[in-house]
């Protein structure tokens, strides 16, 4: 039985610009043949055991000839596998997807084509340049800049291109920039026509040069613009001055390392990215659930839950939310309160300050005879001690522990080179240092006093401390510091 080949576009680089269909197919694939210019996060969607084969050609490094790619495609498809041929941008825009489709048709192998967002539209969009605009450009041409326009065998009709009434978008044209500009001016385009060169469009570190046909080659050389880059010629390029949006985001140009456990890091990382930061995920800590028996809740008049993880684990232990009827439920932090609400429990007490001391204060006027504290195994003793001092009996229920997660050398280096490293718990500080993470260099952002104390124990002074002591508070503190 023959397999099937999916010719899939992976978009221009930002993993958010992968299509839903692309992610679905990557997750189902037995084999993925991929280029260099794909978002590397795309491959994270592959299932365990899928075979990932690099067949790139562009730029420096290993070059896999197209014939070898063809042979791979046929071999895997004939072996009955689901093959994803993953290409940067769109597979049919300078991606040789058409040739691969012809090959598969000739071999009688079924295939599907999944378009992708092409760099020629996406990179300008991220630079604040619409490729068409009423009254400025009523057409757009995608052109390869790969060939040398000065050679007589050039396939491009330069006079016709110069006369094209609309925007010209050149792919693969960085090295040929001087010739492209020269030929277009010779063909009648104005020397002062706006040109934009967008390097690493939609990726962290995207750079845009706004120039004119007359000076673009010289300025691109001076700025050392390198591939991959899109060169766009036309009056729409100047709209960038008005429409540029990427660079206006408040954390643009900042790199921020997030040391939270992977399972919790994504929301914070997503928020920081949305504000324009490049995020280094450096999870030095992992949440490990502990075996716990279901507590006999009838014995307690207070249940205190100290973290979102604790809330989830605790509610998993209960058979029925009604077991909490009549018991005061206290939660530290809005995230914990939210996790309880998601399970149908409205906490009675949520202190203003998201720390144990805040809860102790908030409970001052609440009668407590016997309390259950559901928490991490290595939590602080502030809350149990304060309740015991008041004469209450206190049981602690350890629901999970936080354990060290090793960091790879490359991750450590990226975090050390970041502008900020964020810490959202005392244990994240300890494990980050244990994993070889550096507290020297980047500004240190702490979520609250307990985390700051842990930094000081390691001889480092936090540069900023969130207030309120929540992930949102931390983001606000970063915005203030960066602003
Ligand atoms: N199929 C791809 C194009 C492949 S040709 C697509 O549809 O986008 C490779 C060229 O695409 C590069 O030389 C560069 O000109 C352009 N390119 C690809 N990714 C890019 C990016 N992130 N930023 C700018 N240009 C990019």
Coordinates of C-alpha atoms in Angstrom, one line a residue, residues 36-470:
X36 CA 16.3 24.9 7.2
X37 CA 13.9 27.9 7.0
X38 CA 11.1 26.5 9.0
X39 CA 10.2 27.6 12.5
X40 CA 12.1 25.0 14.6
X41 CA 9.1 25.0 17.0
X42 CA 7.1 23.3 14.2
X43 CA 9.0 20.1 14.7
X44 CA 8.0 20.1 18.4
X45 CA 4.5 19.1 17.2
X46 CA 5.8 15.8 15.8
X47 CA 4.8 12.7 17.6
X48 CA 7.3 10.6 19.5
X49 CA 9.1 8.2 17.2
X50 CA 8.5 10.3 14.0
X51 CA 11.5 10.4 11.8
X52 CA 12.8 13.9 11.2
X53 CA 15.0 14.3 8.2
X54 CA 16.8 17.6 7.2
X55 CA 16.8 18.0 3.4
X56 CA 17.6 21.7 3.2
X57 CA 19.5 23.4 0.5
X58 CA 19.6 27.1 1.3
X59 CA 22.5 29.0 2.6
X60 CA 25.6 27.7 4.3
X61 CA 25.9 24.3 5.9
X62 CA 24.8 20.9 4.6
X63 CA 23.2 20.9 1.2
X64 CA 21.0 18.1 0.2
X65 CA 20.6 17.8 -3.6
X66 CA 17.0 18.0 -4.9
X67 CA 17.4 14.5 -6.4
X68 CA 18.1 13.0 -2.9
X69 CA 15.0 14.8 -1.6
X70 CA 13.0 13.2 -4.4
X71 CA 14.4 9.8 -3.7
X72 CA 13.5 10.1 0.0
X73 CA 10.0 11.2 -0.8
X74 CA 9.4 8.2 -3.1
X75 CA 11.1 5.7 -0.8
X76 CA 9.1 6.7 2.3
X77 CA 5.8 7.0 0.5
X78 CA 6.2 3.6 -1.2
X79 CA 6.9 2.1 2.2
X80 CA 3.4 3.1 3.1
X81 CA 4.3 6.0 5.5
X82 CA 2.6 9.3 6.0
X83 CA 5.2 11.8 4.8
X84 CA 5.2 15.5 5.5
X85 CA 7.4 17.6 3.2
X86 CA 7.7 20.7 5.3
X87 CA 8.9 23.9 3.6
X88 CA 9.4 27.5 4.7
X89 CA 6.7 29.9 3.7
X90 CA 4.5 28.5 1.0
X91 CA 5.5 25.3 -0.8
X92 CA 4.6 26.6 -4.2
X93 CA 6.3 30.0 -3.9
X94 CA 10.0 29.4 -4.8
X95 CA 9.9 26.2 -2.8
X96 CA 10.1 23.7 -5.6
X97 CA 6.9 22.2 -4.3
X98 CA 5.6 22.1 -7.9
X99 CA 8.4 19.8 -9.0
X100 CA 7.8 17.5 -6.1
X101 CA 4.1 17.4 -6.9
X102 CA 4.9 16.5 -10.5
X103 CA 7.2 13.7 -9.3
X104 CA 4.6 12.3 -7.0
X105 CA 1.9 12.4 -9.7
X106 CA 4.3 10.6 -12.2
X107 CA 5.0 8.0 -9.5
X108 CA 1.3 7.5 -8.8
X109 CA 1.6 8.6 -5.2
X110 CA -1.3 10.5 -3.6
X111 CA -0.4 13.9 -2.2
X112 CA -2.0 17.0 -0.7
X113 CA -0.8 20.6 -0.8
X114 CA -1.1 22.8 2.3
X115 CA -0.4 26.4 1.5
X116 CA 1.6 28.4 3.9
X117 CA 2.1 32.1 4.6
X118 CA 4.7 33.3 2.3
X119 CA 7.7 35.4 3.4
X120 CA 7.0 37.9 0.6
X121 CA 3.8 39.0 2.2
X122 CA 4.5 38.2 5.9
X123 CA 7.9 39.9 6.3
X124 CA 6.5 43.2 4.8
X125 CA 3.4 42.9 7.0
X126 CA 5.6 42.5 10.1
X127 CA 7.5 45.6 8.9
X128 CA 4.3 47.6 8.6
X129 CA 4.2 47.4 4.8
X130 CA 1.0 46.4 2.9
X131 CA 2.0 44.9 -0.4
X132 CA -1.0 46.5 -2.1
X133 CA -2.7 49.7 -1.2
X134 CA -5.4 51.6 -3.0
X135 CA -3.9 54.3 -5.2
X136 CA -0.3 53.2 -4.4
X137 CA -0.1 49.7 -5.7
X138 CA -2.8 47.7 -7.5
X139 CA -0.6 44.7 -8.1
X140 CA 2.3 42.8 -6.7
X141 CA 4.9 40.6 -8.4
X142 CA 6.9 37.9 -6.6
X143 CA 10.3 37.7 -8.2
X144 CA 13.4 35.6 -7.6
X145 CA 16.5 37.6 -7.0
X146 CA 18.6 34.5 -7.1
X147 CA 20.0 34.9 -10.5
X148 CA 22.6 37.5 -11.6
X149 CA 20.7 40.1 -13.5
X150 CA 23.8 41.2 -15.3
X151 CA 24.3 37.9 -17.0
X152 CA 23.0 37.7 -20.6
X153 CA 21.2 34.4 -19.8
X154 CA 19.0 36.1 -17.2
X155 CA 15.5 34.7 -17.4
X156 CA 14.0 37.9 -16.0
X157 CA 12.8 40.5 -18.3
X158 CA 14.2 43.5 -16.5
X159 CA 12.6 46.2 -18.6
X160 CA 9.2 44.6 -18.1
X161 CA 9.8 44.2 -14.4
X162 CA 10.8 47.9 -14.2
X163 CA 7.6 48.8 -16.0
X164 CA 5.4 46.6 -13.8
X165 CA 2.7 48.8 -12.4
X166 CA 2.9 47.7 -8.8
X167 CA 5.0 46.4 -5.9
X168 CA 8.0 44.2 -6.7
X169 CA 8.9 41.6 -4.0
X170 CA 12.3 39.9 -4.4
X171 CA 13.1 36.6 -2.7
X172 CA 16.7 35.4 -2.3
X173 CA 18.0 38.8 -3.5
X174 CA 20.4 40.0 -0.9
X175 CA 23.6 39.4 -2.8
X176 CA 22.1 40.6 -6.1
X177 CA 20.8 43.9 -4.5
X178 CA 23.2 46.2 -6.3
X179 CA 22.3 44.7 -9.7
X180 CA 18.6 44.6 -9.0
X181 CA 18.6 48.3 -8.1
X182 CA 20.7 49.2 -11.1
X183 CA 18.5 47.3 -13.6
X184 CA 15.3 48.8 -12.2
X185 CA 16.6 52.3 -12.4
X186 CA 17.9 51.7 -16.0
X187 CA 14.5 50.3 -16.8
X188 CA 12.9 53.6 -15.8
X189 CA 12.0 53.3 -12.1
X190 CA 12.7 56.5 -10.1
X191 CA 16.0 56.5 -8.2
X192 CA 14.2 57.8 -5.2
X193 CA 11.5 55.0 -5.2
X194 CA 11.2 53.6 -1.7
X195 CA 12.7 50.1 -1.1
X196 CA 12.5 48.1 2.1
X197 CA 14.7 45.1 3.0
X198 CA 13.3 42.9 5.7
X199 CA 15.8 40.6 7.3
X200 CA 14.6 37.6 9.3
X201 CA 11.0 38.7 8.9
X202 CA 8.6 37.5 11.7
X203 CA 11.5 36.0 13.7
X204 CA 13.0 37.5 16.8
X205 CA 15.6 40.0 15.7
X206 CA 13.7 41.0 12.6
X207 CA 15.4 44.1 11.0
X208 CA 14.1 46.4 8.4
X209 CA 16.0 48.8 6.3
X210 CA 14.0 51.6 4.5
X211 CA 16.0 53.1 1.7
X212 CA 15.6 54.1 -2.0
X213 CA 16.6 52.4 -5.2
X214 CA 19.6 54.8 -5.4
X215 CA 21.1 54.0 -2.0
X216 CA 19.7 50.6 -0.9
X217 CA 22.7 48.5 -2.0
X218 CA 25.2 50.7 -0.2
X219 CA 23.1 50.9 3.0
X220 CA 22.3 47.2 3.1
X221 CA 26.0 46.5 2.8
X222 CA 26.8 49.0 5.6
X223 CA 24.1 47.4 7.8
X224 CA 25.4 44.0 6.9
X225 CA 21.9 42.7 6.0
X226 CA 22.0 39.0 5.4
X227 CA 19.7 36.3 4.1
X228 CA 17.0 35.4 4.7
X229 CA 15.6 38.8 3.6
X230 CA 12.8 40.1 1.4
X231 CA 13.4 43.1 -0.8
X232 CA 10.3 45.1 -1.6
X233 CA 10.3 47.9 -4.2
X234 CA 7.5 50.4 -4.5
X235 CA 5.8 53.4 -2.9
X236 CA 4.1 51.2 -0.4
X237 CA 7.4 50.7 1.3
X238 CA 7.2 54.2 2.7
X239 CA 4.0 53.4 4.5
X240 CA 6.2 51.7 7.1
X241 CA 6.9 55.1 8.6
X242 CA 3.3 55.3 9.5
X243 CA 2.2 51.7 10.0
X244 CA 5.3 50.0 11.6
X245 CA 3.9 48.3 14.7
X246 CA 6.3 45.6 15.7
X247 CA 9.0 47.9 17.0
X248 CA 6.4 49.9 19.0
X249 CA 5.5 47.1 21.3
X250 CA 6.7 47.9 24.8
X251 CA 9.1 45.0 25.2
X252 CA 10.4 45.1 21.7
X253 CA 14.1 44.3 21.5
X254 CA 14.2 42.8 25.0
X255 CA 15.1 39.2 25.7
X256 CA 13.5 37.7 28.8
X257 CA 14.3 34.3 30.3
X258 CA 11.5 32.5 32.0
X259 CA 12.6 29.9 34.6
X260 CA 9.1 28.6 35.5
X261 CA 8.2 25.0 35.2
X262 CA 7.4 24.2 31.5
X263 CA 3.8 23.4 32.3
X264 CA 3.2 26.9 33.8
X265 CA 5.6 28.9 31.7
X266 CA 3.5 29.1 28.5
X267 CA 1.0 31.7 29.7
X268 CA 3.7 34.1 31.0
X269 CA 5.9 33.5 27.9
X270 CA 2.9 34.1 25.6
X271 CA 2.1 37.4 27.4
X272 CA 5.7 38.6 27.2
X273 CA 5.9 37.7 23.5
X274 CA 2.7 39.5 22.8
X275 CA 4.3 42.6 24.3
X276 CA 7.2 42.2 21.9
X277 CA 9.8 40.4 24.0
X278 CA 11.9 37.5 22.7
X279 CA 11.5 34.8 25.3
X280 CA 14.1 32.2 26.4
X281 CA 12.3 29.3 28.1
X282 CA 14.7 28.0 30.7
X283 CA 12.6 25.8 33.0
X284 CA 14.9 24.9 35.9
X285 CA 12.1 23.3 37.8
X286 CA 9.5 20.7 37.3
X287 CA 6.3 19.9 39.3
X288 CA 6.2 16.3 40.4
X289 CA 2.8 15.1 41.9
X290 CA 3.1 13.2 45.2
X291 CA 0.9 10.3 46.1
X292 CA -1.7 11.6 48.6
X293 CA -4.7 10.0 50.2
X294 CA -8.0 11.7 50.2
X295 CA -8.3 13.7 53.4
X296 CA -11.3 13.3 55.8
X297 CA -12.6 16.8 55.3
X298 CA -15.3 16.5 58.0
X299 CA -12.6 17.1 60.5
X300 CA -11.7 20.6 59.3
X301 CA -13.2 24.1 59.4
X302 CA -10.5 25.6 57.2
X303 CA -8.8 24.4 54.0
X304 CA -6.0 26.6 52.8
X305 CA -4.6 26.1 49.3
X306 CA -1.4 27.9 48.5
X307 CA -0.8 27.5 44.7
X308 CA -2.6 26.8 41.4
X309 CA -0.9 23.4 41.3
X310 CA -2.1 22.6 44.8
X311 CA -5.6 23.6 43.8
X312 CA -5.7 21.3 40.9
X313 CA -4.2 18.3 42.7
X314 CA -6.5 18.9 45.7
X315 CA -9.6 19.0 43.7
X316 CA -8.5 15.8 41.9
X317 CA -8.5 14.1 45.3
X318 CA -12.1 15.0 46.1
X319 CA -14.9 12.8 44.9
X320 CA -17.5 15.6 45.1
X321 CA -17.1 19.4 45.5
X322 CA -19.9 19.3 48.1
X323 CA -17.4 17.8 50.5
X324 CA -16.2 21.3 51.0
X325 CA -19.6 22.5 52.1
X326 CA -19.5 24.5 55.3
X327 CA -15.7 24.7 55.3
X328 CA -13.9 28.0 54.9
X329 CA -11.7 27.7 51.7
X330 CA -8.8 30.1 51.6
X331 CA -6.5 30.6 48.6
X332 CA -3.2 32.4 48.2
X333 CA -3.1 34.4 45.0
X334 CA -5.5 35.1 42.1
X335 CA -4.1 32.2 40.1
X336 CA -5.0 29.7 42.9
X337 CA -8.5 31.3 43.3
X338 CA -9.0 31.0 39.5
X339 CA -7.9 27.3 39.5
X340 CA -10.5 26.7 42.3
X341 CA -13.2 28.5 40.4
X342 CA -12.5 26.4 37.3
X343 CA -13.4 23.4 39.5
X344 CA -16.6 25.0 40.8
X345 CA -15.3 26.3 44.2
X346 CA -15.5 29.9 45.1
X347 CA -12.8 30.6 47.7
X348 CA -14.1 32.4 50.8
X349 CA -10.8 34.1 51.6
X350 CA -8.3 35.5 49.0
X351 CA -5.8 37.9 50.6
X352 CA -4.9 41.2 48.8
X353 CA -1.2 40.3 49.1
X354 CA -0.5 37.0 47.4
X355 CA 1.9 35.6 50.1
X356 CA 1.5 33.5 53.2
X357 CA 1.7 36.6 55.4
X358 CA -1.2 38.1 53.5
X359 CA -3.3 35.1 54.2
X360 CA -2.4 35.1 57.9
X361 CA -3.7 38.6 58.1
X362 CA -6.8 37.9 56.1
X363 CA -7.7 35.0 58.4
X364 CA -7.3 37.1 61.6
X365 CA -11.1 37.4 62.2
X366 CA -12.0 34.0 60.9
X367 CA -12.5 31.4 63.6
X368 CA -10.3 28.3 63.0
X369 CA -10.1 25.2 65.2
X370 CA -8.7 22.7 62.8
X371 CA -7.0 23.5 59.5
X372 CA -5.8 21.6 56.5
X373 CA -3.1 23.2 54.4
X374 CA -2.7 21.7 50.9
X375 CA 0.6 22.7 49.5
X376 CA 4.0 21.7 48.1
X377 CA 6.1 19.4 50.2
X378 CA 8.8 22.1 50.7
X379 CA 6.6 25.1 51.3
X380 CA 7.3 27.8 53.9
X381 CA 6.1 27.5 57.5
X382 CA 4.6 30.9 57.9
X383 CA 1.0 29.9 57.6
X384 CA 1.0 26.7 59.7
X385 CA 3.0 28.4 62.5
X386 CA 0.7 31.4 62.6
X387 CA -2.4 29.2 62.9
X388 CA -0.8 27.0 65.6
X389 CA 0.1 30.1 67.6
X390 CA -3.6 31.0 67.5
X391 CA -4.3 27.6 69.1
X392 CA -5.6 25.8 66.0
X393 CA -4.7 22.3 65.1
X394 CA -3.0 22.2 61.7
X395 CA -2.5 19.3 59.3
X396 CA -0.4 19.6 56.2
X397 CA -1.1 17.8 53.0
X398 CA 1.9 17.6 50.6
X399 CA 0.4 17.3 47.1
X400 CA 3.4 17.8 44.9
X401 CA 7.1 18.7 45.1
X402 CA 9.1 20.9 42.9
X403 CA 12.2 19.2 41.5
X404 CA 15.3 20.3 39.6
X405 CA 15.2 20.2 35.8
X406 CA 18.6 20.2 34.1
X407 CA 19.3 23.0 31.7
X408 CA 21.1 22.5 28.4
X409 CA 24.3 24.5 27.8
X410 CA 22.7 26.4 25.0
X411 CA 19.7 27.4 27.2
X412 CA 22.0 28.5 30.0
X413 CA 24.0 30.6 27.6
X414 CA 20.8 32.2 26.1
X415 CA 19.4 33.0 29.5
X416 CA 22.7 34.5 30.7
X417 CA 22.7 36.7 27.6
X418 CA 19.1 37.8 28.2
X419 CA 18.2 41.3 29.3
X420 CA 16.1 39.9 32.2
X421 CA 15.7 36.6 34.0
X422 CA 12.4 36.1 35.7
X423 CA 11.8 34.1 38.9
X424 CA 8.3 33.2 40.0
X425 CA 9.2 31.2 43.2
X426 CA 12.0 30.7 45.7
X427 CA 12.5 27.2 44.4
X428 CA 12.9 28.4 40.8
X429 CA 15.9 30.5 42.1
X430 CA 17.5 27.6 43.9
X431 CA 17.1 25.2 41.0
X432 CA 18.1 27.7 38.4
X433 CA 21.4 28.2 40.3
X434 CA 21.8 24.5 40.8
X435 CA 21.3 23.9 37.0
X436 CA 24.3 26.2 36.4
X437 CA 22.1 29.3 35.6
X438 CA 23.9 32.6 36.0
X439 CA 22.6 35.4 38.2
X440 CA 25.3 37.8 36.8
X441 CA 24.6 40.1 33.9
X442 CA 20.8 40.0 33.2
X443 CA 18.5 42.1 35.3
X444 CA 16.8 39.9 37.9
X445 CA 13.0 40.1 38.1
X446 CA 11.4 38.6 41.2
X447 CA 7.7 37.9 41.7
X448 CA 7.7 38.7 45.4
X449 CA 9.5 38.9 48.8
X450 CA 10.1 35.1 49.3
X451 CA 11.6 34.9 45.8
X452 CA 13.7 38.0 46.4
X453 CA 14.9 36.5 49.7
X454 CA 16.0 33.4 47.8
X455 CA 18.0 35.6 45.3
X456 CA 19.7 37.4 48.2
X457 CA 20.6 34.0 49.7
X458 CA 22.6 33.4 46.5
X459 CA 24.3 36.8 46.8
X460 CA 22.2 38.5 44.1
X461 CA 20.0 41.6 44.6
X462 CA 16.7 41.6 42.6
X463 CA 16.5 44.5 40.2
X464 CA 12.8 44.5 40.3
X465 CA 10.1 42.9 42.5
X466 CA 6.5 42.5 41.4
X467 CA 3.6 44.0 43.4
X468 CA 1.1 42.4 43.4
X469 CA 3.1 39.2 43.6
X470 CA 1.5 37.5 40.6

